[in-house]
Amino acid sequence: MSSGYIQAGAYARLDGRYGIEGWRWLYIICFACTIPIAFLGLCVLPSTPDKCNSRFLSADEVRLAQERMASENREARQPFTKSKVLHILKGWRLWVLVAFTFFFSQADGVSSNSGLPIWLKEEGYSVESINTITTVSPAVTIVASVICGVISDVHDAKASLIAATAVLNIFACIVLAIWNVPVGLKFFAFFLSGTADGIAAIIYAWANEICAHSAEERAIVISAMNTIGNTFGAWVPLL
């Protein structure tokens, strides 16, 4: 979301500065922002409760995290073995959850691909306006993430939240597929599609719970979900 405002500012104020186009300045700025965040992650992220290396958590806090993991029936990490990997590959969890994420990733492509900025460009909006308007979708994602997270924790309603989000995005896709609709409704559909990304944390949390019995299976399943979903999401919209 913030990158849209950064890009708008970079294009408006830095375009041509030192012979560098505004869109190139965006990459320079984002690179500069990434370096301190990377170092902050190395210093702050505590690893996992069973092998915590945090400099900021007390022994009691680490013990509390370990007890919470035990109460959720989360097994501690074990070495990867050939038999364990084969067992995971033969299980249903990997294939079902990865397939689910594959379809989910294509569904949220409405908000993450270039459909909205391309349409705005055709409508004659300026570069600054396009970069600013397109930040509404990630703003919707942030709000949806908070709402879904709270409801999920309070009511344990992961399946209902995923279904409700699917209905909202089906409506958005139908509107955009028809296309010849009022401009306001078209904007609404583009922005509404931002709710798809808002459910991502719920899906991955659900996968964590489904694979709670094995840290190794969780690692393989979650990484495969993330990799396959984002890989296909990068090129499928181009078809």
PDB file of C-alpha atoms in Angstrom:
ATOM      1  CA  MET A   1       0.000   0.000   0.000  1.00  0.00           C
ATOM      2  CA  SER A   2       2.667   2.512   1.025  1.00  0.00           C
ATOM      3  CA  SER A   3       4.642   1.833  -2.153  1.00  0.00           C
ATOM      4  CA  GLY A   4       1.856   3.451  -4.171  1.00  0.00           C
ATOM      5  CA  TYR A   5       2.273   6.730  -2.317  1.00  0.00           C
ATOM      6  CA  ILE A   6       6.063   6.420  -2.520  1.00  0.00           C
ATOM      7  CA  GLN A   7       5.844   5.802  -6.252  1.00  0.00           C
ATOM      8  CA  ALA A   8       3.488   8.736  -6.748  1.00  0.00           C
ATOM      9  CA  GLY A   9       5.855  11.008  -4.845  1.00  0.00           C
ATOM     10  CA  ALA A  10       8.926   9.646  -6.609  1.00  0.00           C
ATOM     11  CA  TYR A  11       7.384  10.158 -10.030  1.00  0.00           C
ATOM     12  CA  ALA A  12       6.168  13.662  -9.212  1.00  0.00           C
ATOM     13  CA  ARG A  13       9.316  14.964  -7.504  1.00  0.00           C
ATOM     14  CA  LEU A  14      12.230  12.766  -8.548  1.00  0.00           C
ATOM     15  CA  ASP A  15      11.452  12.001 -12.186  1.00  0.00           C
ATOM     16  CA  GLY A  16      14.539  12.999 -14.146  1.00  0.00           C
ATOM     17  CA  ARG A  17      16.609  13.808 -11.055  1.00  0.00           C
ATOM     18  CA  TYR A  18      20.237  12.865 -11.759  1.00  0.00           C
ATOM     19  CA  GLY A  19      19.046  11.467 -15.080  1.00  0.00           C
ATOM     20  CA  ILE A  20      16.991   8.719 -13.418  1.00  0.00           C
ATOM     21  CA  GLU A  21      13.329   8.139 -14.280  1.00  0.00           C
ATOM     22  CA  GLY A  22      10.763   8.292 -11.501  1.00  0.00           C
ATOM     23  CA  TRP A  23       9.870   4.605 -11.695  1.00  0.00           C
ATOM     24  CA  ARG A  24      13.544   3.701 -11.258  1.00  0.00           C
ATOM     25  CA  TRP A  25      13.702   5.863  -8.157  1.00  0.00           C
ATOM     26  CA  LEU A  26      10.991   3.661  -6.656  1.00  0.00           C
ATOM     27  CA  TYR A  27      13.271   0.624  -6.775  1.00  0.00           C
ATOM     28  CA  ILE A  28      16.131   2.606  -5.275  1.00  0.00           C
ATOM     29  CA  ILE A  29      13.923   3.817  -2.428  1.00  0.00           C
ATOM     30  CA  CYS A  30      12.447   0.368  -1.784  1.00  0.00           C
ATOM     31  CA  PHE A  31      15.947  -1.129  -1.755  1.00  0.00           C
ATOM     32  CA  ALA A  32      17.080   1.466   0.773  1.00  0.00           C
ATOM     33  CA  CYS A  33      14.064   0.676   2.983  1.00  0.00           C
ATOM     34  CA  THR A  34      14.658  -3.069   2.782  1.00  0.00           C
ATOM     35  CA  ILE A  35      18.192  -3.049   4.210  1.00  0.00           C
ATOM     36  CA  PRO A  36      17.372  -1.806   7.750  1.00  0.00           C
ATOM     37  CA  ILE A  37      14.259  -4.010   7.871  1.00  0.00           C
ATOM     38  CA  ALA A  38      16.373  -7.056   7.010  1.00  0.00           C
ATOM     39  CA  PHE A  39      18.841  -6.291   9.798  1.00  0.00           C
ATOM     40  CA  LEU A  40      15.951  -5.620  12.177  1.00  0.00           C
ATOM     41  CA  GLY A  41      14.541  -9.050  11.363  1.00  0.00           C
ATOM     42  CA  LEU A  42      17.857 -10.724  12.135  1.00  0.00           C
ATOM     43  CA  CYS A  43      17.979  -9.006  15.510  1.00  0.00           C
ATOM     44  CA  VAL A  44      14.328  -9.199  16.571  1.00  0.00           C
ATOM     45  CA  LEU A  45      12.735 -12.371  15.158  1.00  0.00           C
ATOM     46  CA  PRO A  46      12.939 -15.016  17.905  1.00  0.00           C
ATOM     47  CA  SER A  47      12.966 -18.208  15.786  1.00  0.00           C
ATOM     48  CA  THR A  48      10.691 -20.945  17.213  1.00  0.00           C
ATOM     49  CA  PRO A  49       9.681 -21.628  20.837  1.00  0.00           C
ATOM     50  CA  ASP A  50      11.632 -24.887  21.031  1.00  0.00           C
ATOM     51  CA  LYS A  51      14.812 -23.225  19.765  1.00  0.00           C
ATOM     52  CA  CYS A  52      14.362 -19.607  20.741  1.00  0.00           C
ATOM     53  CA  ASN A  53      17.338 -17.304  20.245  1.00  0.00           C
ATOM     54  CA  SER A  54      15.692 -13.998  21.107  1.00  0.00           C
ATOM     55  CA  ARG A  55      17.648 -11.399  23.032  1.00  0.00           C
ATOM     56  CA  PHE A  56      14.468  -9.706  24.195  1.00  0.00           C
ATOM     57  CA  LEU A  57      12.270 -12.514  25.531  1.00  0.00           C
ATOM     58  CA  SER A  58      12.717 -13.637  29.114  1.00  0.00           C
ATOM     59  CA  ALA A  59      12.965 -17.277  30.142  1.00  0.00           C
ATOM     60  CA  ASP A  60       9.395 -17.139  31.463  1.00  0.00           C
ATOM     61  CA  GLU A  61       8.108 -15.768  28.159  1.00  0.00           C
ATOM     62  CA  VAL A  62       9.883 -18.495  26.208  1.00  0.00           C
ATOM     63  CA  ARG A  63       8.469 -21.103  28.581  1.00  0.00           C
ATOM     64  CA  LEU A  64       4.983 -19.661  28.103  1.00  0.00           C
ATOM     65  CA  ALA A  65       5.363 -19.934  24.320  1.00  0.00           C
ATOM     66  CA  GLN A  66       6.473 -23.545  24.664  1.00  0.00           C
ATOM     67  CA  GLU A  67       3.513 -24.350  26.919  1.00  0.00           C
ATOM     68  CA  ARG A  68       1.109 -22.778  24.455  1.00  0.00           C
ATOM     69  CA  MET A  69       2.562 -24.862  21.646  1.00  0.00           C
ATOM     70  CA  ALA A  70       2.133 -27.984  23.771  1.00  0.00           C
ATOM     71  CA  SER A  71      -1.484 -27.063  24.557  1.00  0.00           C
ATOM     72  CA  GLU A  72      -2.133 -26.849  20.806  1.00  0.00           C
ATOM     73  CA  ASN A  73      -0.619 -30.323  20.332  1.00  0.00           C
ATOM     74  CA  ARG A  74       2.254 -28.882  18.318  1.00  0.00           C
ATOM     75  CA  GLU A  75       5.142 -31.295  18.145  1.00  0.00           C
ATOM     76  CA  ALA A  76       8.678 -29.973  18.443  1.00  0.00           C
ATOM     77  CA  ARG A  77      10.894 -30.000  15.380  1.00  0.00           C
ATOM     78  CA  GLN A  78      12.583 -33.265  14.459  1.00  0.00           C
ATOM     79  CA  PRO A  79      15.280 -34.025  11.875  1.00  0.00           C
ATOM     80  CA  PHE A  80      14.102 -34.541   8.310  1.00  0.00           C
ATOM     81  CA  THR A  81      14.488 -38.124   7.161  1.00  0.00           C
ATOM     82  CA  LYS A  82      13.816 -39.796   3.839  1.00  0.00           C
ATOM     83  CA  SER A  83      10.986 -41.864   5.281  1.00  0.00           C
ATOM     84  CA  LYS A  84       9.385 -38.797   6.841  1.00  0.00           C
ATOM     85  CA  VAL A  85       9.530 -36.822   3.592  1.00  0.00           C
ATOM     86  CA  LEU A  86       8.036 -39.752   1.664  1.00  0.00           C
ATOM     87  CA  HIS A  87       5.285 -40.047   4.262  1.00  0.00           C
ATOM     88  CA  ILE A  88       4.460 -36.355   3.833  1.00  0.00           C
ATOM     89  CA  LEU A  89       4.455 -36.634   0.045  1.00  0.00           C
ATOM     90  CA  LYS A  90       2.066 -39.588   0.214  1.00  0.00           C
ATOM     91  CA  GLY A  91      -0.320 -37.808   2.569  1.00  0.00           C
ATOM     92  CA  TRP A  92      -3.419 -35.876   1.524  1.00  0.00           C
ATOM     93  CA  ARG A  93      -2.630 -32.686   3.420  1.00  0.00           C
ATOM     94  CA  LEU A  94       0.146 -31.517   1.114  1.00  0.00           C
ATOM     95  CA  TRP A  95      -1.803 -31.990  -2.106  1.00  0.00           C
ATOM     96  CA  VAL A  96      -5.183 -30.762  -0.892  1.00  0.00           C
ATOM     97  CA  LEU A  97      -3.851 -27.648   0.829  1.00  0.00           C
ATOM     98  CA  VAL A  98      -1.513 -26.752  -2.036  1.00  0.00           C
ATOM     99  CA  ALA A  99      -4.347 -27.199  -4.553  1.00  0.00           C
ATOM    100  CA  PHE A 100      -6.613 -25.045  -2.400  1.00  0.00           C
ATOM    101  CA  THR A 101      -3.972 -22.320  -2.230  1.00  0.00           C
ATOM    102  CA  PHE A 102      -3.414 -22.535  -5.978  1.00  0.00           C
ATOM    103  CA  PHE A 103      -7.046 -21.676  -6.697  1.00  0.00           C
ATOM    104  CA  PHE A 104      -7.104 -19.067  -3.947  1.00  0.00           C
ATOM    105  CA  SER A 105      -4.031 -17.360  -5.395  1.00  0.00           C
ATOM    106  CA  GLN A 106      -5.665 -17.089  -8.802  1.00  0.00           C
ATOM    107  CA  ALA A 107      -8.825 -15.682  -7.226  1.00  0.00           C
ATOM    108  CA  ASP A 108      -6.955 -12.892  -5.458  1.00  0.00           C
ATOM    109  CA  GLY A 109      -5.207 -12.008  -8.709  1.00  0.00           C
ATOM    110  CA  VAL A 110      -7.944  -9.463  -9.421  1.00  0.00           C
ATOM    111  CA  SER A 111      -6.510  -7.179  -6.755  1.00  0.00           C
ATOM    112  CA  SER A 112      -2.842  -8.013  -7.286  1.00  0.00           C
ATOM    113  CA  ASN A 113      -2.535  -7.963 -11.083  1.00  0.00           C
ATOM    114  CA  SER A 114      -2.478  -4.892 -13.316  1.00  0.00           C
ATOM    115  CA  GLY A 115      -6.137  -4.752 -14.322  1.00  0.00           C
ATOM    116  CA  LEU A 116      -7.018  -1.654 -12.322  1.00  0.00           C
ATOM    117  CA  PRO A 117      -3.989   0.483 -13.295  1.00  0.00           C
ATOM    118  CA  ILE A 118      -4.359  -0.499 -16.959  1.00  0.00           C
ATOM    119  CA  TRP A 119      -8.002   0.565 -16.933  1.00  0.00           C
ATOM    120  CA  LEU A 120      -7.172   3.816 -15.135  1.00  0.00           C
ATOM    121  CA  LYS A 121      -4.475   4.550 -17.705  1.00  0.00           C
ATOM    122  CA  GLU A 122      -6.952   4.007 -20.537  1.00  0.00           C
ATOM    123  CA  GLU A 123      -9.357   6.370 -18.784  1.00  0.00           C
ATOM    124  CA  GLY A 124      -6.722   9.102 -18.870  1.00  0.00           C
ATOM    125  CA  TYR A 125      -5.705   9.218 -15.215  1.00  0.00           C
ATOM    126  CA  SER A 126      -2.272  10.649 -14.462  1.00  0.00           C
ATOM    127  CA  VAL A 127       0.567   8.456 -13.227  1.00  0.00           C
ATOM    128  CA  GLU A 128       0.351  10.013  -9.762  1.00  0.00           C
ATOM    129  CA  SER A 129      -3.403   9.411  -9.604  1.00  0.00           C
ATOM    130  CA  ILE A 130      -3.040   5.805 -10.728  1.00  0.00           C
ATOM    131  CA  ASN A 131      -0.401   5.109  -8.086  1.00  0.00           C
ATOM    132  CA  THR A 132      -2.591   6.697  -5.428  1.00  0.00           C
ATOM    133  CA  ILE A 133      -5.944   5.163  -6.398  1.00  0.00           C
ATOM    134  CA  THR A 134      -4.528   1.646  -6.561  1.00  0.00           C
ATOM    135  CA  THR A 135      -3.571   1.864  -2.883  1.00  0.00           C
ATOM    136  CA  VAL A 136      -7.240   1.470  -1.963  1.00  0.00           C
ATOM    137  CA  SER A 137      -7.176  -2.283  -2.663  1.00  0.00           C
ATOM    138  CA  PRO A 138      -4.331  -3.009  -0.225  1.00  0.00           C
ATOM    139  CA  ALA A 139      -6.068  -0.736   2.281  1.00  0.00           C
ATOM    140  CA  VAL A 140      -9.132  -2.969   1.964  1.00  0.00           C
ATOM    141  CA  THR A 141      -6.822  -5.954   2.435  1.00  0.00           C
ATOM    142  CA  ILE A 142      -5.487  -4.518   5.694  1.00  0.00           C
ATOM    143  CA  VAL A 143      -8.976  -3.890   7.059  1.00  0.00           C
ATOM    144  CA  ALA A 144     -10.162  -7.339   5.950  1.00  0.00           C
ATOM    145  CA  SER A 145      -7.114  -8.975   7.542  1.00  0.00           C
ATOM    146  CA  VAL A 146      -7.793  -7.343  10.899  1.00  0.00           C
ATOM    147  CA  ILE A 147     -11.515  -8.133  10.837  1.00  0.00           C
ATOM    148  CA  CYS A 148     -10.998 -11.739   9.735  1.00  0.00           C
ATOM    149  CA  GLY A 149      -8.230 -12.265  12.268  1.00  0.00           C
ATOM    150  CA  VAL A 150     -10.331 -11.001  15.169  1.00  0.00           C
ATOM    151  CA  ILE A 151     -13.430 -12.969  14.158  1.00  0.00           C
ATOM    152  CA  SER A 152     -11.366 -16.100  13.582  1.00  0.00           C
ATOM    153  CA  ASP A 153      -9.734 -15.895  17.006  1.00  0.00           C
ATOM    154  CA  VAL A 154     -12.949 -15.092  18.852  1.00  0.00           C
ATOM    155  CA  HIS A 155     -15.319 -17.480  17.087  1.00  0.00           C
ATOM    156  CA  ASP A 156     -12.949 -19.965  15.385  1.00  0.00           C
ATOM    157  CA  ALA A 157     -14.843 -19.367  12.149  1.00  0.00           C
ATOM    158  CA  LYS A 158     -12.136 -19.985   9.572  1.00  0.00           C
ATOM    159  CA  ALA A 159     -14.298 -21.944   7.135  1.00  0.00           C
ATOM    160  CA  SER A 160     -17.111 -19.383   7.308  1.00  0.00           C
ATOM    161  CA  LEU A 161     -14.708 -16.492   6.742  1.00  0.00           C
ATOM    162  CA  ILE A 162     -13.125 -18.199   3.743  1.00  0.00           C
ATOM    163  CA  ALA A 163     -16.574 -18.914   2.277  1.00  0.00           C
ATOM    164  CA  ALA A 164     -17.770 -15.341   2.856  1.00  0.00           C
ATOM    165  CA  THR A 165     -14.644 -13.937   1.231  1.00  0.00           C
ATOM    166  CA  ALA A 166     -15.146 -16.254  -1.731  1.00  0.00           C
ATOM    167  CA  VAL A 167     -18.701 -14.960  -2.195  1.00  0.00           C
ATOM    168  CA  LEU A 168     -17.514 -11.336  -2.134  1.00  0.00           C
ATOM    169  CA  ASN A 169     -14.858 -12.028  -4.741  1.00  0.00           C
ATOM    170  CA  ILE A 170     -17.214 -14.035  -6.944  1.00  0.00           C
ATOM    171  CA  PHE A 171     -19.437 -10.959  -7.005  1.00  0.00           C
ATOM    172  CA  ALA A 172     -16.456  -8.731  -7.844  1.00  0.00           C
ATOM    173  CA  CYS A 173     -15.347 -11.049 -10.643  1.00  0.00           C
ATOM    174  CA  ILE A 174     -18.863 -11.221 -12.111  1.00  0.00           C
ATOM    175  CA  VAL A 175     -19.084  -7.425 -12.178  1.00  0.00           C
ATOM    176  CA  LEU A 176     -15.687  -7.102 -13.857  1.00  0.00           C
ATOM    177  CA  ALA A 177     -16.489  -9.900 -16.310  1.00  0.00           C
ATOM    178  CA  ILE A 178     -19.640  -8.059 -17.382  1.00  0.00           C
ATOM    179  CA  TRP A 179     -17.540  -4.850 -17.529  1.00  0.00           C
ATOM    180  CA  ASN A 180     -20.263  -2.663 -19.048  1.00  0.00           C
ATOM    181  CA  VAL A 181     -21.438  -1.432 -15.665  1.00  0.00           C
ATOM    182  CA  PRO A 182     -21.472   2.005 -14.005  1.00  0.00           C
ATOM    183  CA  VAL A 183     -18.001   3.355 -13.269  1.00  0.00           C
ATOM    184  CA  GLY A 184     -18.684   3.488  -9.541  1.00  0.00           C
ATOM    185  CA  LEU A 185     -19.629  -0.189  -9.475  1.00  0.00           C
ATOM    186  CA  LYS A 186     -16.494  -1.029 -11.434  1.00  0.00           C
ATOM    187  CA  PHE A 187     -14.347   0.784  -8.873  1.00  0.00           C
ATOM    188  CA  PHE A 188     -16.240  -0.984  -6.092  1.00  0.00           C
ATOM    189  CA  ALA A 189     -15.557  -4.390  -7.652  1.00  0.00           C
ATOM    190  CA  PHE A 190     -11.840  -3.705  -8.038  1.00  0.00           C
ATOM    191  CA  PHE A 191     -11.574  -2.495  -4.451  1.00  0.00           C
ATOM    192  CA  LEU A 192     -13.757  -5.307  -3.088  1.00  0.00           C
ATOM    193  CA  SER A 193     -11.348  -7.844  -4.558  1.00  0.00           C
ATOM    194  CA  GLY A 194      -8.823  -6.668  -1.981  1.00  0.00           C
ATOM    195  CA  THR A 195     -10.676  -8.801   0.575  1.00  0.00           C
ATOM    196  CA  ALA A 196      -9.186 -11.915  -1.052  1.00  0.00           C
ATOM    197  CA  ASP A 197      -5.699 -11.145   0.226  1.00  0.00           C
ATOM    198  CA  GLY A 198      -7.198 -10.383   3.629  1.00  0.00           C
ATOM    199  CA  ILE A 199      -8.103 -14.032   4.135  1.00  0.00           C
ATOM    200  CA  ALA A 200      -4.585 -15.314   3.406  1.00  0.00           C
ATOM    201  CA  ALA A 201      -3.530 -15.332   7.059  1.00  0.00           C
ATOM    202  CA  ILE A 202      -6.617 -17.369   7.951  1.00  0.00           C
ATOM    203  CA  ILE A 203      -5.859 -19.959   5.282  1.00  0.00           C
ATOM    204  CA  TYR A 204      -2.257 -20.379   6.404  1.00  0.00           C
ATOM    205  CA  ALA A 205      -3.289 -20.503  10.062  1.00  0.00           C
ATOM    206  CA  TRP A 206      -5.808 -23.201   9.176  1.00  0.00           C
ATOM    207  CA  ALA A 207      -3.095 -25.162   7.376  1.00  0.00           C
ATOM    208  CA  ASN A 208      -0.912 -24.847  10.474  1.00  0.00           C
ATOM    209  CA  GLU A 209      -3.674 -26.322  12.607  1.00  0.00           C
ATOM    210  CA  ILE A 210      -4.331 -29.151  10.160  1.00  0.00           C
ATOM    211  CA  CYS A 211      -0.626 -30.061  10.219  1.00  0.00           C
ATOM    212  CA  ALA A 212      -0.199 -29.437  13.951  1.00  0.00           C
ATOM    213  CA  HIS A 213       0.999 -32.988  14.605  1.00  0.00           C
ATOM    214  CA  SER A 214       4.234 -32.563  12.632  1.00  0.00           C
ATOM    215  CA  ALA A 215       6.540 -29.559  12.442  1.00  0.00           C
ATOM    216  CA  GLU A 216       8.218 -31.046   9.390  1.00  0.00           C
ATOM    217  CA  GLU A 217       4.933 -31.487   7.543  1.00  0.00           C
ATOM    218  CA  ARG A 218       3.955 -27.932   8.460  1.00  0.00           C
ATOM    219  CA  ALA A 219       7.221 -26.654   7.030  1.00  0.00           C
ATOM    220  CA  ILE A 220       6.843 -28.507   3.731  1.00  0.00           C
ATOM    221  CA  VAL A 221       3.124 -27.818   3.322  1.00  0.00           C
ATOM    222  CA  ILE A 222       3.274 -24.112   4.185  1.00  0.00           C
ATOM    223  CA  SER A 223       6.332 -23.476   2.012  1.00  0.00           C
ATOM    224  CA  ALA A 224       4.761 -25.397  -0.893  1.00  0.00           C
ATOM    225  CA  MET A 225       1.501 -23.464  -0.521  1.00  0.00           C
ATOM    226  CA  ASN A 226       3.350 -20.165  -0.558  1.00  0.00           C
ATOM    227  CA  THR A 227       5.658 -21.099  -3.431  1.00  0.00           C
ATOM    228  CA  ILE A 228       3.063 -22.666  -5.732  1.00  0.00           C
ATOM    229  CA  GLY A 229       0.463 -20.001  -5.046  1.00  0.00           C
ATOM    230  CA  ASN A 230       2.767 -17.078  -5.746  1.00  0.00           C
ATOM    231  CA  THR A 231       4.539 -18.744  -8.671  1.00  0.00           C
ATOM    232  CA  PHE A 232       1.352 -19.417 -10.591  1.00  0.00           C
ATOM    233  CA  GLY A 233      -0.153 -16.128  -9.467  1.00  0.00           C
ATOM    234  CA  ALA A 234       2.726 -14.324 -11.165  1.00  0.00           C
ATOM    235  CA  TRP A 235       2.122 -15.624 -14.684  1.00  0.00           C
ATOM    236  CA  VAL A 236      -1.420 -17.020 -14.918  1.00  0.00           C
ATOM    237  CA  PRO A 237      -2.957 -13.494 -15.162  1.00  0.00           C
ATOM    238  CA  LEU A 238      -0.837 -12.952 -18.282  1.00  0.00           C
ATOM    239  CA  LEU A 239      -2.663 -15.708 -20.167  1.00  0.00           C
TER     240      LEU A 239
END
